[in-house]
Amino acid sequence: MLPLLKSVVTPLNWGLAAESMKGSHLDEVKRMVEEYRKPVVRLGGETLTIAQVAAIAGHDQGVRVELFLNAGIFGNGTESCHTLPHSATRAAMLKPSPSSSTRILPHVYHFVVTITASGDLVPLSYIAGLLTGRPNSKAVGPSGEVLNAKEAFQLANINSDFFELQPKEGLALVNGTAVGSGLASIVLFEANILAVLSEVLSAIFAEVMQGKPEFTDHLTHKLKHHPGQIEAAAIMEHILDGSSYMKAAKKLHEIDPLQKPKQDRYALRTSPQWLGPLIEVIRFSTKSIEREINSVNDNPLIDVSRNKALHGGNFQGTPIGVSMDNTRLALASIGKLMLLSSLSLSMIFTTMGCLQICPQVEIPVWIMVSRELKLPWHLIALNSNTLQIRKTNEAIEILRLMSSTFLIALCQAIDLRHLEENLKNSVKNIVSQVAKKTLITGVNGELHPSRFCEKDLLQVVDREHVFAYIDDPCSATYPLMQKLRQVLVDHALANGENEKSLNTSIFQKITTFEDELKTLLSKEVESARIAYESGNSVIPNKIKECRSYPLYKFVREDLGTDLLTGEKVRSPGEECDKLFSAICQGKIIDPLLECLGEWDGAPLPIC
């Protein structure tokens, strides 16, 4: 610990940068959320965070900024589509004010002409124009009203005259990176939330795929050394630890090891290795932007103690551009994992009769946007970080769409697992009942050789995919009836000389068994389906016993979505839109963090 503390105070600042990365990414996200929700943002000049900037940008009412004024702009956003959202301008326009507490004003301004890499000259000039009272300066008030400079000062409770800029002050106002770093702060706040969401969604994906939790074992990731990978695996391990799905999957693998591949699909078992480096990139970019929003951008800098004017280039926005490029590529890669996971999900559940919401909704969109996200905008936007930030903000929106669609698909899979379990239970009960009734005894009540068939018959039900036959379970062309008959035929062939007697022949029992099964099975399956649809299933939903339940509950109960079937008029797009809107409004944060509320920040011990 001592060497680290020494490194913190070194003049090169690497130690301080390393110190800021201590602790888990999840703890940092929790701190961001806490800061974001505080009613007052106090700015001291050196401790501003991206969460505070995002809070100022994201709250039209209820957030008070102390010591700083949010100033005005030119244009009202109606002249063309090339305008920046008012949330972004609010984040950018933090400037010193003699007022101890001011009211926040949202703004929209033209930004295409700005060259962020050489300072946000044009948009920041709108602030300078407002502060100095230029007649053509405008601001947009809280209700969308257009204000001139005088009206804006009155609304902000600034009772003094317009500012008279002294030497160098005008240049100091316009030659900085406030716009770029402000918008980058908004983008990175959302990126951090989506990164944690992707970890939890990967764990839910493992649950519904009946995966093997060994892919999260700490030893695997400890030997790889990357902290992001280790944390991603530990978070997934926490979600899966004690999961009822994992318990059922373990039992399934023990009973029939050949029912699934020895190794799970890449998208499942390599998700920590994939997400870990991406989270590291997003976290490092976050720290880079936090350093930027607390930095001095003036040029020249005046060193009074040495009586010097230092001509440099702190207005250069390269840290913003690099952070945004890296973040955008990380977001694209997270989306790529969701695409591959969704493909695996749709393949397994298509064979189970699932509505193919993934191919219909996601794949056409994702193939298009994955190309869009990864275009080399650093070449296109050679000297304009604003364009890079805009494209990264678009990547945020696209990943929100991906996340909402993927989570809807996962909830669909959870419900299908629940339905599958209840339907299979009803089939097993009837097969067992019919076997006991028709196979145990002979015509005269004596024990019959066919009594040993029941175990193998039930094993057929366990191994057969429910949705391969459940729409017509008694059909002779579907695999269930075919395989049940094959069990009886195999036992009959092994029955030897007993088959020559009508009283001990298993062949003679096949017709009786099948007729009785056809009489009862369809009715029982229909009853099980009706009970499921009415919420009275015999077997409860396993998700309620899992740590991932808060997200499922949020989607199904809070947002009012439901299992998608062909009988309902609602489209998958409508359900996805509900969740997408909720994610955009930040409503998913609480259930997401609730899933991880019991995590102690460390992987499970290796034992």
Coordinates of C-alpha atoms in Angstrom, one line a residue, residues 1 9 44 80 93-94 165 172-173 183 213 219 265 306 330 333 340 378 396 411 439 444 480 491 502 510 545 586:
M1 CA 0.0 0.0 0.0
V9 CA 1.9 12.5 -5.1
G44 CA -15.8 23.6 -6.0
S80 CA -32.3 23.1 -39.1
M93 CA -22.6 25.8 -20.0
L94 CA -21.3 25.7 -16.4
L165 CA -14.9 41.5 -20.0
A172 CA -10.9 32.3 -21.7
L173 CA -14.7 32.0 -22.1
L183 CA -21.7 16.0 -23.6
P213 CA -22.0 -21.8 -14.1
L219 CA -9.7 -19.4 -10.9
R265 CA -21.9 -21.7 -26.6
R306 CA 6.5 34.5 -12.4
A330 CA -16.8 -0.6 -26.5
S333 CA -18.7 -4.7 -28.9
L340 CA -24.6 -13.4 -30.7
H378 CA -12.0 9.5 -35.9
I396 CA -25.8 4.8 -26.6
C411 CA -38.2 -12.5 -20.3
L439 CA -49.1 -51.8 -17.6
N444 CA -56.5 -61.4 -14.1
L480 CA -43.6 -38.2 -28.2
H491 CA -39.3 -54.1 -23.7
L502 CA -51.5 -63.2 -24.3
I510 CA -49.3 -51.2 -26.5
E545 CA -36.1 -17.7 -6.5
G586 CA -33.4 5.8 -16.0

